PDB file of C-alpha atoms and ligand atoms in Angstrom:
ATOM      1  CA  MET A 984     -55.558  36.068  14.186  1.00 67.00           C
ATOM      2  CA  VAL A 985     -58.771  36.000  16.313  1.00 80.00           C
ATOM      3  CA  LYS A 986     -60.989  39.263  15.639  1.00 87.00           C
ATOM      4  CA  ARG A 987     -64.566  40.239  16.284  1.00 93.00           C
ATOM      5  CA  LEU A 988     -66.540  39.733  12.896  1.00 95.00           C
ATOM      6  CA  ASP A 989     -67.429  43.535  12.960  1.00 95.00           C
ATOM      7  CA  LYS A 990     -63.881  44.560  13.382  1.00 92.00           C
ATOM      8  CA  PHE A 991     -62.650  42.164  10.678  1.00 91.00           C
ATOM      9  CA  LEU A 992     -65.129  43.584   8.236  1.00 93.00           C
ATOM     10  CA  CYS A 993     -64.171  47.240   8.927  1.00 92.00           C
ATOM     11  CA  ASP A 994     -60.535  46.328   8.443  1.00 85.00           C
ATOM     12  CA  LYS A 995     -61.501  45.003   5.204  1.00 86.00           C
ATOM     13  CA  LYS A 996     -62.877  48.528   4.515  1.00 84.00           C
ATOM     14  CA  ILE A 997     -66.596  47.055   3.988  1.00 91.00           C
ATOM     15  CA  GLY A 998     -67.823  50.265   5.946  1.00 92.00           C
ATOM     16  CA  THR A 999     -68.082  51.888   9.232  1.00 94.00           C
ATOM     17  CA  ARG A1000     -68.706  50.115  12.513  1.00 93.00           C
ATOM     18  CA  SER A1001     -72.314  50.855  12.273  1.00 95.00           C
ATOM     19  CA  ARG A1002     -72.773  50.046   8.550  1.00 95.00           C
ATOM     20  CA  VAL A1003     -70.947  46.493   9.108  1.00 96.00           C
ATOM     21  CA  LYS A1004     -73.106  45.719  12.101  1.00 96.00           C
ATOM     22  CA  GLU A1005     -76.059  46.522   9.838  1.00 96.00           C
ATOM     23  CA  LEU A1006     -74.934  44.234   7.134  1.00 96.00           C
ATOM     24  CA  ILE A1007     -74.378  41.575   9.649  1.00 97.00           C
ATOM     25  CA  GLN A1008     -77.808  41.706  11.277  1.00 96.00           C
ATOM     26  CA  MET A1009     -79.576  41.875   7.832  1.00 95.00           C
ATOM     27  CA  GLY A1010     -77.912  38.472   7.166  1.00 96.00           C
ATOM     28  CA  PHE A1011     -75.536  39.527   4.344  1.00 96.00           C
ATOM     29  CA  VAL A1012     -72.559  37.989   6.175  1.00 95.00           C
ATOM     30  CA  THR A1013     -71.630  34.239   6.249  1.00 94.00           C
ATOM     31  CA  VAL A1014     -68.832  32.820   7.952  1.00 92.00           C
ATOM     32  CA  ASN A1015     -68.198  29.141   6.753  1.00 89.00           C
ATOM     33  CA  GLN A1016     -71.001  29.326   4.499  1.00 89.00           C
ATOM     34  CA  GLU A1017     -73.550  30.104   7.456  1.00 93.00           C
ATOM     35  CA  ILE A1018     -75.314  33.402   7.939  1.00 96.00           C
ATOM     36  CA  VAL A1019     -73.999  34.932  11.217  1.00 96.00           C
ATOM     37  CA  LYS A1020     -75.892  37.625  12.712  1.00 97.00           C
ATOM     38  CA  ARG A1021     -73.974  38.576  16.012  1.00 96.00           C
ATOM     39  CA  PRO A1022     -71.252  41.325  15.250  1.00 96.00           C
ATOM     40  CA  GLU A1023     -69.149  39.940  18.232  1.00 96.00           C
ATOM     41  CA  THR A1024     -68.688  36.409  16.602  1.00 95.00           C
ATOM     42  CA  LYS A1025     -65.055  35.851  16.656  1.00 94.00           C
ATOM     43  CA  VAL A1026     -63.243  34.974  13.437  1.00 90.00           C
ATOM     44  CA  THR A1027     -59.868  33.552  12.957  1.00 84.00           C
ATOM     45  CA  ASP A1028     -57.512  32.994   9.984  1.00 72.00           C
ATOM     46  CA  THR A1029     -59.201  29.859   8.579  1.00 75.00           C
ATOM     47  CA  ASP A1030     -62.622  31.110   8.680  1.00 84.00           C
ATOM     48  CA  ILE A1031     -64.103  31.872   5.479  1.00 86.00           C
ATOM     49  CA  VAL A1032     -66.004  35.253   5.748  1.00 90.00           C
ATOM     50  CA  CYS A1033     -68.257  36.511   2.792  1.00 91.00           C
ATOM     51  CA  CYS A1034     -69.975  39.677   2.620  1.00 93.00           C
ATOM     52  CA  GLN A1035     -72.656  40.000  -0.067  1.00 91.00           C
ATOM     53  CA  GLY A1036     -71.216  36.967  -1.748  1.00 85.00           C
ATOM     54  CA  MET A1037     -67.675  38.360  -1.832  1.00 85.00           C
ATOM     55  CA  VAL A1038     -64.953  36.156  -0.166  1.00 85.00           C
ATOM     56  CA  LEU A1039     -62.881  38.352   2.164  1.00 83.00           C
ATOM     57  CA  LEU A1040     -59.411  36.835   2.415  1.00 70.00           C
ATOM     58  CA  ASN A1041     -56.737  37.470   5.162  1.00 60.00           C
ATOM     59  CA  ASP A1042     -54.187  39.951   3.515  1.00 63.00           C
ATOM     60  CA  GLU A1043     -51.450  38.707   5.490  1.00 72.00           C
ATOM     61  CA  PHE A1044     -50.982  35.947   3.284  1.00 86.00           C
ATOM     62  CA  ALA A1045     -49.234  36.252  -0.086  1.00 90.00           C
ATOM     63  CA  TYR A1046     -50.018  34.089  -3.158  1.00 94.00           C
ATOM     64  CA  PHE A1047     -47.868  34.072  -6.281  1.00 97.00           C
ATOM     65  CA  MET A1048     -47.675  31.758  -9.536  1.00 98.00           C
ATOM     66  CA  LEU A1049     -44.271  31.161 -10.615  1.00 98.00           C
ATOM     67  CA  ASN A1050     -43.534  29.666 -14.194  1.00 98.00           C
ATOM     68  CA  LYS A1051     -40.573  27.506 -12.918  1.00 98.00           C
ATOM     69  CA  PRO A1052     -37.766  27.212 -15.089  1.00 98.00           C
ATOM     70  CA  ALA A1053     -35.974  24.055 -15.628  1.00 98.00           C
ATOM     71  CA  GLY A1054     -32.671  23.910 -13.486  1.00 97.00           C
ATOM     72  CA  VAL A1055     -33.998  25.100  -9.861  1.00 97.00           C
ATOM     73  CA  ILE A1056     -35.140  22.845  -7.148  1.00 97.00           C
ATOM     74  CA  SER A1057     -38.576  23.139  -5.405  1.00 96.00           C
ATOM     75  CA  ALA A1058     -37.103  23.771  -2.077  1.00 93.00           C
ATOM     76  CA  THR A1059     -37.109  26.672   0.346  1.00 93.00           C
ATOM     77  CA  GLU A1060     -33.323  26.597   0.845  1.00 90.00           C
ATOM     78  CA  ASP A1061     -30.458  24.628  -0.458  1.00 91.00           C
ATOM     79  CA  ALA A1062     -26.640  25.216   0.160  1.00 90.00           C
ATOM     80  CA  MET A1063     -25.510  24.122  -3.280  1.00 93.00           C
ATOM     81  CA  GLN A1064     -28.369  24.594  -5.622  1.00 95.00           C
ATOM     82  CA  ASP A1065     -30.877  27.523  -6.751  1.00 94.00           C
ATOM     83  CA  THR A1066     -34.268  27.081  -5.321  1.00 97.00           C
ATOM     84  CA  VAL A1067     -37.517  28.545  -6.513  1.00 98.00           C
ATOM     85  CA  LEU A1068     -37.632  30.954  -3.806  1.00 97.00           C
ATOM     86  CA  ASP A1069     -34.289  32.724  -4.992  1.00 96.00           C
ATOM     87  CA  PHE A1070     -36.903  34.625  -7.401  1.00 97.00           C
ATOM     88  CA  PHE A1071     -38.633  35.903  -4.383  1.00 95.00           C
ATOM     89  CA  LYS A1072     -35.642  37.490  -2.373  1.00 90.00           C
ATOM     90  CA  GLU A1073     -37.420  41.191  -2.893  1.00 85.00           C
ATOM     91  CA  GLU A1074     -40.603  40.171  -1.399  1.00 82.00           C
ATOM     92  CA  PRO A1075     -41.343  41.217   2.108  1.00 70.00           C
ATOM     93  CA  TYR A1076     -43.276  38.076   3.024  1.00 79.00           C
ATOM     94  CA  LYS A1077     -41.869  35.631   5.423  1.00 78.00           C
ATOM     95  CA  ASN A1078     -42.332  31.885   5.376  1.00 89.00           C
ATOM     96  CA  LEU A1079     -42.963  31.534   1.517  1.00 94.00           C
ATOM     97  CA  TYR A1080     -42.972  28.312   0.333  1.00 97.00           C
ATOM     98  CA  PRO A1081     -43.626  26.235  -2.828  1.00 98.00           C
ATOM     99  CA  VAL A1082     -46.933  24.175  -2.843  1.00 97.00           C
ATOM    100  CA  GLY A1083     -45.910  20.863  -3.940  1.00 94.00           C
ATOM    101  CA  ARG A1084     -42.766  19.919  -5.754  1.00 95.00           C
ATOM    102  CA  LEU A1085     -41.844  20.087  -9.456  1.00 98.00           C
ATOM    103  CA  ASP A1086     -38.474  18.029 -10.366  1.00 98.00           C
ATOM    104  CA  LYS A1087     -35.543  20.056 -10.955  1.00 98.00           C
ATOM    105  CA  ASP A1088     -35.811  19.547 -14.982  1.00 98.00           C
ATOM    106  CA  THR A1089     -39.621  20.343 -14.803  1.00 98.00           C
ATOM    107  CA  GLU A1090     -41.034  23.545 -15.676  1.00 98.00           C
ATOM    108  CA  GLY A1091     -44.289  25.526 -15.230  1.00 98.00           C
ATOM    109  CA  LEU A1092     -46.978  26.395 -12.640  1.00 98.00           C
ATOM    110  CA  LEU A1093     -45.730  26.327  -9.122  1.00 98.00           C
ATOM    111  CA  LEU A1094     -47.884  28.031  -6.427  1.00 98.00           C
ATOM    112  CA  ILE A1095     -45.739  29.983  -3.765  1.00 98.00           C
ATOM    113  CA  THR A1096     -47.543  31.107  -0.716  1.00 97.00           C
ATOM    114  CA  ASN A1097     -46.968  31.736   3.086  1.00 93.00           C
ATOM    115  CA  ASP A1098     -50.773  30.234   3.717  1.00 92.00           C
ATOM    116  CA  GLY A1099     -49.682  26.907   5.004  1.00 92.00           C
ATOM    117  CA  ASP A1100     -53.181  25.907   5.661  1.00 90.00           C
ATOM    118  CA  LEU A1101     -54.314  26.406   2.225  1.00 92.00           C
ATOM    119  CA  GLY A1102     -51.183  24.928   0.849  1.00 93.00           C
ATOM    120  CA  HIS A1103     -51.560  21.741   2.910  1.00 93.00           C
ATOM    121  CA  ARG A1104     -55.173  21.312   1.880  1.00 91.00           C
ATOM    122  CA  LEU A1105     -54.281  21.654  -1.769  1.00 93.00           C
ATOM    123  CA  LEU A1106     -51.851  18.912  -1.525  1.00 93.00           C
ATOM    124  CA  SER A1107     -53.899  16.400   0.677  1.00 91.00           C
ATOM    125  CA  PRO A1108     -54.077  13.163  -1.292  1.00 90.00           C
ATOM    126  CA  LYS A1109     -57.782  13.084  -0.179  1.00 89.00           C
ATOM    127  CA  LYS A1110     -58.572  16.341  -2.203  1.00 91.00           C
ATOM    128  CA  HIS A1111     -57.533  14.764  -5.579  1.00 93.00           C
ATOM    129  CA  VAL A1112     -56.697  18.259  -7.065  1.00 95.00           C
ATOM    130  CA  PRO A1113     -56.171  17.701 -10.568  1.00 96.00           C
ATOM    131  CA  LYS A1114     -52.862  18.895 -12.169  1.00 97.00           C
ATOM    132  CA  THR A1115     -52.402  19.055 -15.969  1.00 98.00           C
ATOM    133  CA  TYR A1116     -48.893  18.773 -17.361  1.00 98.00           C
ATOM    134  CA  TYR A1117     -47.596  19.229 -21.152  1.00 98.00           C
ATOM    135  CA  VAL A1118     -45.396  16.380 -21.728  1.00 98.00           C
ATOM    136  CA  GLY A1119     -42.905  15.784 -24.583  1.00 98.00           C
ATOM    137  CA  LEU A1120     -42.285  12.298 -25.416  1.00 98.00           C
ATOM    138  CA  ALA A1121     -39.713  10.157 -26.926  1.00 98.00           C
ATOM    139  CA  HIS A1122     -42.091   8.205 -29.079  1.00 97.00           C
ATOM    140  CA  GLY A1123     -45.922   8.676 -30.056  1.00 97.00           C
ATOM    141  CA  LEU A1124     -48.563   6.852 -28.029  1.00 98.00           C
ATOM    142  CA  SER A1125     -50.628   3.822 -29.110  1.00 97.00           C
ATOM    143  CA  GLN A1126     -54.560   3.708 -28.371  1.00 97.00           C
ATOM    144  CA  SER A1127     -53.520   0.782 -25.806  1.00 98.00           C
ATOM    145  CA  ASP A1128     -50.999   3.185 -24.201  1.00 98.00           C
ATOM    146  CA  ILE A1129     -53.686   6.065 -23.585  1.00 98.00           C
ATOM    147  CA  ASP A1130     -56.226   3.435 -22.397  1.00 98.00           C
ATOM    148  CA  ALA A1131     -53.646   2.143 -19.718  1.00 98.00           C
ATOM    149  CA  LEU A1132     -52.729   5.500 -18.735  1.00 98.00           C
ATOM    150  CA  GLU A1133     -56.267   6.779 -18.587  1.00 98.00           C
ATOM    151  CA  ARG A1134     -57.497   3.586 -16.613  1.00 98.00           C
ATOM    152  CA  GLY A1135     -54.598   3.409 -14.124  1.00 98.00           C
ATOM    153  CA  ILE A1136     -51.390   1.937 -14.262  1.00 98.00           C
ATOM    154  CA  ASP A1137     -48.734   0.113 -12.285  1.00 98.00           C
ATOM    155  CA  ILE A1138     -45.702   2.377 -11.490  1.00 98.00           C
ATOM    156  CA  GLY A1139     -44.558   0.039  -8.666  1.00 96.00           C
ATOM    157  CA  GLU A1140     -46.723   1.421  -5.865  1.00 96.00           C
ATOM    158  CA  LYS A1141     -49.040  -0.799  -3.882  1.00 95.00           C
ATOM    159  CA  LYS A1142     -51.986   0.376  -5.942  1.00 96.00           C
ATOM    160  CA  LEU A1143     -52.404   1.365  -9.722  1.00 97.00           C
ATOM    161  CA  THR A1144     -52.466   5.108 -10.605  1.00 98.00           C
ATOM    162  CA  LEU A1145     -55.991   6.702 -10.323  1.00 97.00           C
ATOM    163  CA  PRO A1146     -57.523   7.451 -13.651  1.00 97.00           C
ATOM    164  CA  ALA A1147     -56.046   9.915 -15.740  1.00 98.00           C
ATOM    165  CA  LYS A1148     -56.995  11.986 -18.703  1.00 98.00           C
ATOM    166  CA  VAL A1149     -54.670  12.096 -21.922  1.00 98.00           C
ATOM    167  CA  GLU A1150     -55.195  14.590 -24.441  1.00 98.00           C
ATOM    168  CA  ILE A1151     -53.049  14.208 -27.789  1.00 98.00           C
ATOM    169  CA  VAL A1152     -51.296  17.555 -28.916  1.00 98.00           C
ATOM    170  CA  GLU A1153     -49.173  16.053 -31.728  1.00 97.00           C
ATOM    171  CA  GLU A1154     -47.399  12.906 -32.584  1.00 94.00           C
ATOM    172  CA  ASN A1155     -44.887  13.203 -29.449  1.00 97.00           C
ATOM    173  CA  ALA A1156     -46.659  15.738 -27.227  1.00 98.00           C
ATOM    174  CA  VAL A1157     -49.552  15.360 -24.787  1.00 98.00           C
ATOM    175  CA  TYR A1158     -51.434  16.901 -22.024  1.00 98.00           C
ATOM    176  CA  ILE A1159     -51.848  14.443 -19.103  1.00 98.00           C
ATOM    177  CA  THR A1160     -54.236  15.304 -16.160  1.00 98.00           C
ATOM    178  CA  ILE A1161     -53.585  13.414 -12.861  1.00 98.00           C
ATOM    179  CA  THR A1162     -55.136  13.820  -9.299  1.00 96.00           C
ATOM    180  CA  GLU A1163     -52.312  12.404  -7.349  1.00 95.00           C
ATOM    181  CA  GLY A1164     -48.603  13.672  -6.537  1.00 93.00           C
ATOM    182  CA  LYS A1165     -46.533  10.481  -6.294  1.00 95.00           C
ATOM    183  CA  PHE A1166     -42.852  11.128  -6.604  1.00 95.00           C
ATOM    184  CA  HIS A1167     -41.868  11.454 -10.511  1.00 97.00           C
ATOM    185  CA  GLN A1168     -45.424  10.294 -11.159  1.00 98.00           C
ATOM    186  CA  VAL A1169     -45.720  11.590 -14.804  1.00 98.00           C
ATOM    187  CA  LYS A1170     -42.375  10.465 -15.752  1.00 98.00           C
ATOM    188  CA  ARG A1171     -43.071   6.851 -14.083  1.00 98.00           C
ATOM    189  CA  MET A1172     -46.454   6.562 -15.888  1.00 98.00           C
ATOM    190  CA  PHE A1173     -44.822   7.123 -19.161  1.00 98.00           C
ATOM    191  CA  GLU A1174     -41.927   4.759 -18.267  1.00 98.00           C
ATOM    192  CA  ALA A1175     -44.782   2.087 -17.424  1.00 98.00           C
ATOM    193  CA  VAL A1176     -45.804   2.246 -21.300  1.00 98.00           C
ATOM    194  CA  ASN A1177     -42.206   2.070 -22.378  1.00 98.00           C
ATOM    195  CA  ASN A1178     -41.849   5.587 -23.337  1.00 98.00           C
ATOM    196  CA  GLN A1179     -39.870   8.379 -21.951  1.00 98.00           C
ATOM    197  CA  VAL A1180     -40.683  12.084 -21.017  1.00 98.00           C
ATOM    198  CA  VAL A1181     -38.353  14.323 -22.463  1.00 98.00           C
ATOM    199  CA  TYR A1182     -39.886  17.673 -21.690  1.00 98.00           C
ATOM    200  CA  LEU A1183     -42.313  18.290 -18.889  1.00 98.00           C
ATOM    201  CA  LYS A1184     -44.341  21.329 -17.702  1.00 98.00           C
ATOM    202  CA  ARG A1185     -47.170  21.819 -15.443  1.00 98.00           C
ATOM    203  CA  VAL A1186     -49.864  24.069 -16.966  1.00 98.00           C
ATOM    204  CA  SER A1187     -52.637  24.029 -14.164  1.00 98.00           C
ATOM    205  CA  MET A1188     -53.201  22.852 -10.690  1.00 97.00           C
ATOM    206  CA  GLY A1189     -56.925  22.870 -10.010  1.00 94.00           C
ATOM    207  CA  SER A1190     -58.616  25.924 -10.771  1.00 94.00           C
ATOM    208  CA  LEU A1191     -55.090  27.707 -11.116  1.00 97.00           C
ATOM    209  CA  HIS A1192     -53.634  28.071 -14.823  1.00 98.00           C
ATOM    210  CA  LEU A1193     -50.438  29.197 -15.712  1.00 98.00           C
ATOM    211  CA  ASP A1194     -50.523  32.695 -17.192  1.00 98.00           C
ATOM    212  CA  LYS A1195     -49.113  32.351 -20.786  1.00 97.00           C
ATOM    213  CA  SER A1196     -47.438  35.781 -20.405  1.00 98.00           C
ATOM    214  CA  LEU A1197     -44.794  34.380 -17.594  1.00 98.00           C
ATOM    215  CA  ARG A1198     -41.541  33.545 -18.953  1.00 98.00           C
ATOM    216  CA  PRO A1199     -39.470  30.872 -17.184  1.00 98.00           C
ATOM    217  CA  GLY A1200     -38.574  32.386 -13.992  1.00 97.00           C
ATOM    218  CA  GLU A1201     -41.270  35.108 -13.823  1.00 98.00           C
ATOM    219  CA  TYR A1202     -44.108  35.272 -11.260  1.00 98.00           C
ATOM    220  CA  ARG A1203     -46.778  37.356 -10.608  1.00 97.00           C
ATOM    221  CA  SER A1204     -49.393  37.756  -7.572  1.00 95.00           C
ATOM    222  CA  LEU A1205     -52.756  35.752  -7.951  1.00 96.00           C
ATOM    223  CA  THR A1206     -55.843  37.857  -8.839  1.00 94.00           C
ATOM    224  CA  GLN A1207     -58.545  38.265  -6.138  1.00 88.00           C
ATOM    225  CA  GLU A1208     -60.632  35.579  -8.456  1.00 92.00           C
ATOM    226  CA  GLU A1209     -57.763  33.255  -8.562  1.00 95.00           C
ATOM    227  CA  LYS A1210     -57.290  33.363  -4.707  1.00 91.00           C
ATOM    228  CA  GLU A1211     -61.119  32.817  -4.229  1.00 88.00           C
ATOM    229  CA  GLU A1212     -61.112  29.793  -6.400  1.00 91.00           C
ATOM    230  CA  LEU A1213     -58.411  28.144  -4.777  1.00 91.00           C
ATOM    231  CA  TYR A1214     -59.950  28.599  -1.542  1.00 88.00           C
ATOM    232  CA  VAL A1215     -63.172  26.952  -2.806  1.00 86.00           C
ATOM    233  CA  THR A1216     -60.977  24.077  -3.908  1.00 86.00           C
ATOM    234  CA  GLY A1217     -58.926  23.941  -0.477  1.00 86.00           C
ATOM    235  CA  TYR A1218     -62.010  24.026   1.667  1.00 79.00           C
ATOM    236  CA  LYS A1219     -64.480  22.205  -0.160  1.00 71.00           C
ATOM    237  CA  ASN A1220     -65.580  19.209   1.752  1.00 45.00           C
ATOM    238  CA  ARG A1221     -64.492  20.844   4.804  1.00 40.00           C
ATOM    239  CA  ASN A1222     -66.565  19.914   8.035  1.00 33.00           C
ATOM    240  CA  PHE A1223     -67.596  23.266   9.360  1.00 27.00           C
TER     241      PHE A1223
HETATM  242  N1  URA B 315     -44.379  14.070 -12.414  1.00 58.99           N
HETATM  243  C1  URA B 315     -43.102  14.194 -12.655  1.00 58.99           C
HETATM  244  O1  URA B 315     -42.570  13.070 -13.032  1.00 58.99           O
HETATM  245  N2  URA B 315     -42.300  15.078 -12.230  1.00 58.99           N
HETATM  246  C2  URA B 315     -42.669  16.360 -12.078  1.00 58.99           C
HETATM  247  O2  URA B 315     -41.957  17.377 -11.936  1.00 58.99           O
HETATM  248  C3  URA B 315     -44.172  16.526 -11.578  1.00 58.99           C
HETATM  249  C4  URA B 315     -44.895  15.336 -11.999  1.00 58.99           C
END
């Protein structure tokens, strides 16, 4: 989509053509964080337009949070196995896909969208978007295990894992927050301290927290606030 800024704001129901021109000329509209005073400025899908501090998102995109149940795979299609997209068969949107992968036996928060650019940005290793998991363990952790997990640990990659945060919930359950997304990373981190993950559930990704009212297999649209916060995460450090 390429549109004139004043048309974009009218389409967003901000006001009539003359009212939105007025707002633009008064300096109430920013594009990519810069005040723009020309109504004819062209904006595209990836430009972030704010009017009076409110982010205006492109409605052609859909954003859902799914509470992924165990037993389905994080893929768009599979001939043999159920995928997370099977839950979205009734949705009218094309090109929905899961942002990132959870193992087949992992539950919890999965962002499903057709906004490829935002999804790509959230997954970029450079972004270090924090992801928090609730982890059920075979045994309790010692203080030296916690220190090793938090400092960075050898899971057979070229480098140690980046620093993590561990929060004890009870004897055999913790929250761990990591800022990378290596294959089976959480399981491999606990294996590296001679433990074993027996249950894994993602509870947050960046600003997005799994809605506790969603049962496994249920999903809902993100709220405007959740979408805006994700945009801030995805587009921060962007070179405008
Ligand atoms: N780490 C894992 O080991 N599995 C997941 O599904 C997610 C993170």
